[in-house]
Amino acid sequence: MLQAKINQLLTEPACAHNHHHGDKKNRSCSQQAKPGAAQGGCAFDGASITLVPITDAAHLVHGPIACAGNSWGTRGSLSSGPLLFKTGFTTDLSEQDIIFGGEKRLYQAIKEIAQNHRPAAIFVYCTCVPALTGEDVEAVCQTAREKLGLPVIPVLAPGFVGSKNLGNRLAGEALLDYVIGTGEPPTVGQFAINLIGEYNIAGELWDVLPLFAQLGIQVLAKMTGDARYEEITYAHRAHLNLVICAKALLNVARKMQERYGIPYIECSFYGIRDMNDCLRQIARHFQSEELTAKVEALIAAETQKLEQELAPYRAKLQGKRVVLYTGGVKSWSVISAAQDLGIKVVATSTRKSTAEDKARIKELLGEDGIMMEGEGAQALLDVIQRTKADMLIAGGRNQYTALKAKIPFLDINQERHIGYAGYKGMVTLARELTNAMYSPIWRQIRQPAPWEVDYE
């Protein structure tokens, strides 16, 4: 692993973290882990999250078998076709391999996968152990590529090099170095775009793609939700990149702009206003009167339909107070969706948010809104009690905090099984919020336990 590569990704110029902020020091993405604090996933975790949704590729973890269990299969990325990405492969390094080297074992594993599964490509993830023993994973992948006639891509993101976000970017570097630009698409339409940082969690991409098809917008490549390896090889022929997750793959968007002249815009598919804004941004980019007219017609039709479908949910959700505790782009994009339903978001987390994300959050929450930096469960409980929140929207690991606070809970993170993107997802979100908010279980939970009742 070249330190220069890591330094370059930590100081990614397209990331707002790396901009100067008044007279303060440049914050950069290179914050060190704090002893005793939970830091989230490692770089290997981030790299696998980014690349595993490529459905027809094999994903081989070169390391001890425990590394293959790291988040494997817990993500909600779905496929409309091949399911090879759901099979976990590992070289299962032992003590003998650490002493004598595991390169031969790696080559044999690649060969066995190629012969038995015939994948479109094999991604080889270098974990901490082979990185520390100094194995040349890139050379093994190159040899395998030449002998087997198959794309074999090294992903150099051992866990010890940094955070999950750094792993996202290292995965993006693997795509830039070995995949993007190596193929040609069968056809390129007038309005061809790529989606970057969209992982098809719970199949929510499938609620958005029909909208693009209706407008005549061709989604050339998806990085990487429900993607096929081949489509990423010709992503360099798109006319515009849509960055969906604000931080994860900014390096890919910026470098595609430099190498291939493809501009990028940032979008969110959550909420009515943000979905409308995304479609209008695309229309503005292409400066086509025909496309603009189609976009406005679609927005008008969808808005009219949503007014009817959301009316019963809005009546029940209007004025409810919600605490949002998630990270990255969801910290502000879900606020917009909740406000579209008449919900008041009283506090949100700013974990993993860029300076730009925080500016959006401040604008959406107003002066009274609370921005939390991820202080932990006790701080979250304090905020819930102080704001008299009616509900917590967060990742699955925080459901016990909601139970302790005796308020309803909705899972919003990548492990969920329900999609909330696009207009269709907005109706789903309204239904799930209403079901959670009015579930009779909460009346029972708020009752005192039998041993707490004084019978005397």
XYZ file of C-alpha atoms in Angstrom:
456
model
C 0.000 0.000 0.000
C 1.502 3.283 -1.047
C 1.270 5.958 1.613
C 1.132 8.551 -1.166
C -2.113 7.003 -2.460
C -3.679 7.121 1.013
C -2.597 10.726 1.548
C -4.059 11.653 -1.828
C -7.450 10.126 -0.966
C -7.523 11.704 2.497
C -7.001 15.119 0.955
C -9.455 14.610 -1.921
C -9.982 18.162 -3.269
C -13.637 17.542 -4.208
C -14.493 16.761 -0.562
C -15.654 19.813 1.394
C -13.824 18.508 4.476
C -10.569 19.428 2.788
C -11.445 23.043 2.154
C -10.246 25.848 4.392
C -12.918 27.114 6.755
C -12.240 30.737 7.632
C -9.314 31.096 9.979
C -9.643 27.512 11.248
C -7.189 24.801 10.332
C -7.912 22.632 7.340
C -9.993 19.788 8.830
C -9.285 17.206 6.121
C -10.478 13.590 6.173
C -7.411 12.387 8.030
C -8.822 12.541 11.544
C -7.235 9.873 13.686
C -9.278 7.308 15.557
C -9.933 8.199 19.190
C -9.005 5.539 21.767
C -12.103 4.100 23.397
C -14.525 5.477 20.818
C -16.428 3.334 18.324
C -15.105 4.250 14.899
C -17.395 2.253 12.626
C -16.122 -0.097 9.933
C -12.524 -0.398 8.691
C -11.128 0.293 5.218
C -11.712 -3.319 4.099
C -15.341 -3.031 5.219
C -15.729 0.177 3.190
C -14.176 -1.366 0.091
C -16.407 -4.446 0.238
C -19.539 -2.319 0.743
C -18.659 -0.408 -2.417
C -17.793 -3.299 -4.717
C -19.787 -6.311 -3.536
C -23.043 -5.046 -5.159
C -21.454 -5.861 -8.577
C -23.624 -8.902 -8.926
C -21.942 -11.069 -11.576
C -18.433 -10.775 -10.102
C -16.802 -13.033 -7.507
C -15.467 -11.266 -4.415
C -12.497 -13.084 -2.884
C -11.286 -12.056 0.576
C -7.565 -12.789 0.898
C -7.089 -13.220 4.639
C -8.173 -15.236 7.671
C -11.691 -16.602 7.409
C -13.002 -14.192 10.054
C -12.439 -11.274 7.662
C -14.909 -12.859 5.230
C -17.570 -12.504 7.885
C -17.051 -8.764 8.115
C -20.410 -7.347 7.047
C -20.692 -10.046 4.387
C -24.305 -10.592 3.449
C -25.699 -8.134 5.972
C -26.044 -5.322 3.457
C -29.395 -4.950 1.765
C -28.104 -4.564 -1.815
C -30.320 -6.568 -4.165
C -29.832 -7.989 -7.646
C -32.244 -8.285 -10.543
C -30.200 -11.142 -12.025
C -26.940 -12.867 -11.022
C -26.485 -13.862 -7.382
C -22.793 -14.730 -7.411
C -22.057 -11.664 -5.262
C -23.953 -13.311 -2.423
C -21.417 -16.151 -2.233
C -18.508 -15.464 0.096
C -15.038 -16.575 -1.057
C -11.924 -16.518 1.107
C -8.387 -17.894 0.981
C -8.771 -18.765 4.688
C -5.151 -18.000 5.572
C -3.686 -20.117 8.362
C -0.594 -19.767 10.552
C 1.478 -21.739 7.981
C 0.464 -19.305 5.220
C 1.483 -16.361 7.380
C 4.906 -17.928 7.989
C 5.611 -19.205 4.468
C 3.468 -16.806 2.430
C -0.036 -17.112 0.951
C 0.540 -16.032 -2.667
C 0.297 -19.569 -4.099
C -2.828 -20.155 -2.067
C -4.297 -16.937 -3.484
C -3.548 -17.959 -7.062
C -5.113 -21.387 -6.516
C -8.230 -19.768 -5.049
C -8.580 -17.447 -8.047
C -8.122 -20.385 -10.430
C -10.688 -22.495 -8.596
C -13.268 -19.687 -8.643
C -12.668 -19.057 -12.352
C -13.118 -22.759 -13.230
C -16.091 -23.504 -10.994
C -18.109 -20.287 -11.145
C -17.082 -18.549 -14.386
C -17.576 -15.013 -13.011
C -17.482 -11.868 -15.139
C -14.536 -10.757 -12.968
C -12.872 -11.503 -9.638
C -12.228 -8.775 -7.087
C -9.435 -9.753 -4.659
C -9.557 -7.915 -1.318
C -6.197 -7.649 0.453
C -6.831 -7.731 4.213
C -4.507 -6.819 7.103
C -2.566 -10.102 7.352
C -1.187 -10.370 3.760
C -0.591 -6.599 3.743
C 1.503 -6.870 6.923
C 3.468 -9.885 5.676
C 4.202 -8.007 2.447
C 2.534 -10.237 -0.133
C 2.459 -8.885 -3.685
C -1.272 -9.246 -4.315
C -1.132 -7.046 -7.411
C 1.452 -9.346 -9.050
C -0.616 -12.463 -8.290
C -3.717 -10.803 -9.780
C -1.791 -9.797 -12.895
C -0.464 -13.342 -13.380
C -3.947 -14.777 -12.903
C -5.392 -12.236 -15.318
C -2.927 -13.221 -18.029
C -3.148 -16.991 -17.512
C -6.906 -17.234 -17.022
C -7.984 -14.518 -19.481
C -10.295 -13.011 -16.895
C -10.371 -9.598 -15.181
C -8.804 -10.101 -11.737
C -8.801 -6.834 -9.819
C -6.737 -6.229 -6.669
C -8.456 -4.131 -4.033
C -5.725 -2.841 -1.723
C -7.732 -1.770 1.317
C -6.476 -3.617 4.416
C -8.387 -2.598 7.500
C -5.490 -0.966 9.324
C -4.975 1.792 6.741
C -7.994 3.773 7.882
C -11.736 4.255 8.099
C -14.650 2.826 6.162
C -14.849 6.014 4.113
C -11.210 5.642 3.064
C -12.043 2.068 2.044
C -14.890 3.392 -0.148
C -12.403 5.601 -1.953
C -9.785 2.852 -2.288
C -12.466 0.703 -3.923
C -13.164 3.608 -6.259
C -9.457 3.708 -7.142
C -9.612 0.016 -8.074
C -12.484 0.792 -10.451
C -10.580 3.721 -11.952
C -7.326 1.771 -12.351
C -8.642 -1.556 -13.622
C -12.270 -1.335 -14.789
C -13.588 2.022 -16.054
C -12.531 2.680 -19.636
C -11.778 -0.947 -20.544
C -14.980 -1.599 -22.496
C -17.350 0.002 -24.994
C -21.155 0.219 -24.663
C -23.409 -1.233 -27.373
C -25.234 2.115 -27.700
C -25.062 5.539 -26.087
C -28.256 7.607 -26.006
C -28.662 11.384 -26.142
C -28.891 11.643 -22.359
C -26.529 9.032 -20.879
C -25.718 9.176 -17.168
C -23.932 7.109 -14.504
C -25.094 6.711 -10.923
C -22.212 6.856 -8.419
C -22.646 5.828 -4.774
C -26.062 4.197 -5.225
C -26.097 0.629 -3.833
C -29.692 -0.492 -4.475
C -30.400 -0.977 -0.771
C -33.640 -2.946 -0.382
C -34.147 -2.569 -4.149
C -34.888 1.157 -3.959
C -32.984 1.807 -7.186
C -35.766 -0.057 -8.970
C -38.206 2.661 -7.900
C -36.035 5.329 -9.563
C -34.857 3.682 -12.815
C -38.384 3.650 -14.368
C -38.512 7.443 -13.951
C -35.286 7.862 -15.944
C -36.560 5.440 -18.596
C -39.793 7.411 -18.880
C -37.783 10.592 -19.522
C -35.519 8.977 -22.111
C -32.482 9.188 -19.813
C -30.139 6.227 -20.257
C -28.469 4.945 -17.074
C -25.271 3.661 -18.629
C -23.584 2.367 -15.458
C -24.512 2.014 -11.812
C -21.754 2.130 -9.221
C -22.495 -0.224 -7.916
C -26.059 -1.192 -6.961
C -27.418 -4.061 -9.086
C -24.461 -3.516 -11.463
C -22.940 -5.906 -13.967
C -19.179 -5.805 -14.402
C -19.401 -4.959 -18.098
C -21.497 -1.828 -17.607
C -18.827 -0.301 -15.356
C -16.164 -0.910 -18.010
C -17.928 1.542 -20.335
C -18.960 4.145 -17.740
C -16.486 6.564 -19.340
C -18.908 7.081 -22.257
C -21.619 8.748 -20.126
C -22.418 12.452 -20.469
C -23.068 13.130 -16.769
C -22.330 11.525 -13.384
C -24.872 11.655 -10.565
C -23.184 11.370 -7.170
C -25.786 9.925 -4.813
C -23.723 9.368 -1.658
C -21.945 12.653 -1.007
C -18.683 11.345 0.451
C -18.060 7.777 -0.594
C -16.916 8.012 -4.202
C -16.192 11.678 -4.809
C -12.720 10.704 -5.992
C -14.274 8.636 -8.802
C -16.519 11.509 -9.921
C -13.687 14.059 -9.868
C -11.197 11.831 -11.671
C -13.752 10.873 -14.336
C -14.223 14.595 -14.916
C -10.466 15.048 -15.314
C -9.837 11.941 -17.435
C -12.963 11.798 -19.582
C -14.504 15.277 -19.280
C -17.672 13.967 -17.585
C -19.130 16.602 -15.210
C -20.889 15.517 -12.002
C -23.729 16.775 -9.834
C -24.842 15.655 -6.380
C -28.395 14.384 -5.934
C -30.652 12.706 -3.412
C -33.525 10.362 -4.250
C -35.181 10.788 -0.815
C -38.205 13.085 -0.492
C -40.421 14.792 -3.049
C -38.506 18.071 -3.226
C -35.104 16.409 -3.584
C -36.323 13.946 -6.220
C -37.864 16.848 -8.183
C -34.662 18.841 -7.778
C -32.553 15.914 -9.020
C -34.583 15.553 -12.226
C -34.497 19.313 -12.811
C -30.711 19.409 -12.317
C -30.317 16.752 -15.015
C -32.597 18.683 -17.380
C -30.643 21.899 -16.742
C -27.373 20.129 -17.484
C -28.504 18.851 -20.866
C -30.216 22.158 -21.773
C -32.847 20.346 -23.798
C -36.293 21.934 -24.054
C -37.806 18.558 -24.825
C -36.247 16.929 -21.753
C -37.203 19.897 -19.548
C -40.827 19.662 -20.706
C -40.861 15.913 -20.008
C -39.393 16.434 -16.530
C -41.955 19.092 -15.604
C -44.805 16.925 -16.920
C -43.567 13.943 -14.906
C -43.185 16.033 -11.739
C -46.700 17.447 -12.138
C -48.215 13.996 -12.657
C -46.297 12.427 -9.752
C -47.102 15.348 -7.429
C -50.818 15.047 -8.162
C -50.716 11.306 -7.532
C -48.710 11.735 -4.322
C -51.119 14.335 -2.915
C -53.873 11.701 -2.950
C -51.735 8.796 -1.746
C -50.021 10.716 1.064
C -53.098 12.559 2.377
C -54.157 9.910 4.944
C -50.580 9.525 6.222
C -49.964 13.277 6.451
C -53.073 13.662 8.612
C -51.553 11.229 11.143
C -47.943 12.420 10.942
C -48.468 16.191 10.853
C -46.597 17.921 13.680
C -44.917 14.786 15.049
C -41.415 15.359 16.401
C -38.610 13.100 15.219
C -34.930 12.631 16.064
C -32.833 11.450 13.111
C -29.628 9.602 13.995
C -27.782 8.412 10.937
C -24.712 9.398 8.957
C -23.505 10.972 5.727
C -25.938 12.138 3.091
C -28.960 10.627 4.902
C -28.483 13.177 7.714
C -30.014 15.840 5.481
C -31.785 13.976 2.683
C -34.142 12.192 5.110
C -34.929 15.523 6.837
C -36.295 16.757 3.542
C -38.407 13.612 3.118
C -39.791 13.889 6.672
C -40.644 17.557 6.236
C -42.515 16.711 3.031
C -44.816 14.641 5.284
C -45.356 17.446 7.814
C -42.970 15.933 10.389
C -40.702 18.191 12.444
C -37.125 16.898 12.697
C -35.898 18.335 15.998
C -32.386 16.866 15.968
C -30.069 14.998 13.623
C -26.653 13.435 13.667
C -23.824 14.991 11.688
C -21.580 11.922 11.852
C -19.673 11.373 8.597
C -21.249 14.544 7.170
C -19.225 16.949 5.068
C -19.171 20.694 5.728
C -21.610 21.022 2.828
C -23.915 18.416 4.396
C -23.851 20.352 7.676
C -24.745 23.594 5.918
C -27.754 21.874 4.328
C -28.762 20.382 7.691
C -28.620 23.796 9.374
C -30.752 25.327 6.658
C -33.354 22.540 6.883
C -33.508 22.350 10.702
C -33.546 26.074 11.395
C -32.099 27.809 14.442
C -33.768 25.497 17.001
C -32.579 22.237 15.426
C -29.951 20.217 17.304
C -26.937 18.842 15.433
C -25.304 15.870 17.199
C -21.745 14.790 16.482
C -22.330 11.140 17.424
C -21.747 11.341 21.159
C -23.224 7.893 21.891
C -26.405 6.298 23.217
C -26.626 8.290 26.466
C -26.357 11.620 24.637
C -28.980 10.406 22.172
C -31.320 9.500 25.057
C -30.796 12.948 26.577
C -31.696 14.633 23.276
C -34.831 12.467 22.904
C -35.990 13.415 26.401
C -35.088 17.091 26.055
C -36.875 17.525 22.722
C -39.876 15.331 23.721
C -39.458 13.449 20.443
C -42.229 11.120 19.245
C -39.950 8.830 17.232
C -36.333 7.869 16.521
C -35.209 7.244 12.930
C -31.786 5.584 12.956
C -29.724 2.520 12.118
C -30.592 -0.891 13.511
C -28.002 -0.744 16.309
C -29.938 2.173 17.882
C -33.261 0.351 18.203
C -32.492 -0.492 21.834
C -32.008 3.208 22.581
C -35.522 3.807 21.224
C -36.865 0.963 23.361
C -35.216 2.471 26.417
C -36.749 5.847 25.580
C -40.109 4.057 24.968
C -40.653 5.716 21.612
C -41.251 4.209 18.142
C -38.277 3.419 15.939
C -37.684 3.200 12.165
C -34.575 1.604 10.636
C -33.072 3.798 7.898
C -29.633 2.242 7.368
C -28.254 -0.143 4.784
C -29.313 -3.316 6.611
C -33.019 -2.532 6.138
C -35.324 -4.473 3.826
C -37.612 -1.646 2.691
C -36.737 0.983 0.064
C -37.582 4.668 0.528
C -36.206 6.283 -2.641
C -38.155 8.082 -5.357
C -41.848 8.938 -5.414
C -42.913 5.364 -4.816
C -40.499 5.094 -1.896
C -42.016 8.245 -0.405
C -45.368 6.502 -0.032
C -43.608 3.495 1.494
C -41.785 5.758 3.959
C -45.061 7.456 4.964
C -46.721 4.083 5.521
C -43.814 2.686 7.566
C -43.614 5.842 9.704
C -47.354 5.717 10.375
C -47.316 2.005 11.192
C -44.411 2.467 13.600
C -45.835 5.607 15.200
C -49.286 4.114 15.864
C -48.296 0.550 16.699
C -50.237 -0.550 19.820
C -47.062 -2.084 21.236
C -45.923 1.368 22.418
C -48.941 1.772 24.703
C -48.017 -1.509 26.357
C -44.326 -0.645 26.636
C -45.164 2.628 28.385
C -47.208 0.805 31.022
C -45.326 0.216 34.284
C -43.999 -3.315 34.730
C -45.863 -5.503 37.246
C -42.974 -5.333 39.694
C -43.035 -1.533 39.490
C -46.667 -1.258 40.570
C -47.335 -0.701 44.258
C -50.191 -3.076 45.177
C -50.503 -1.893 48.754
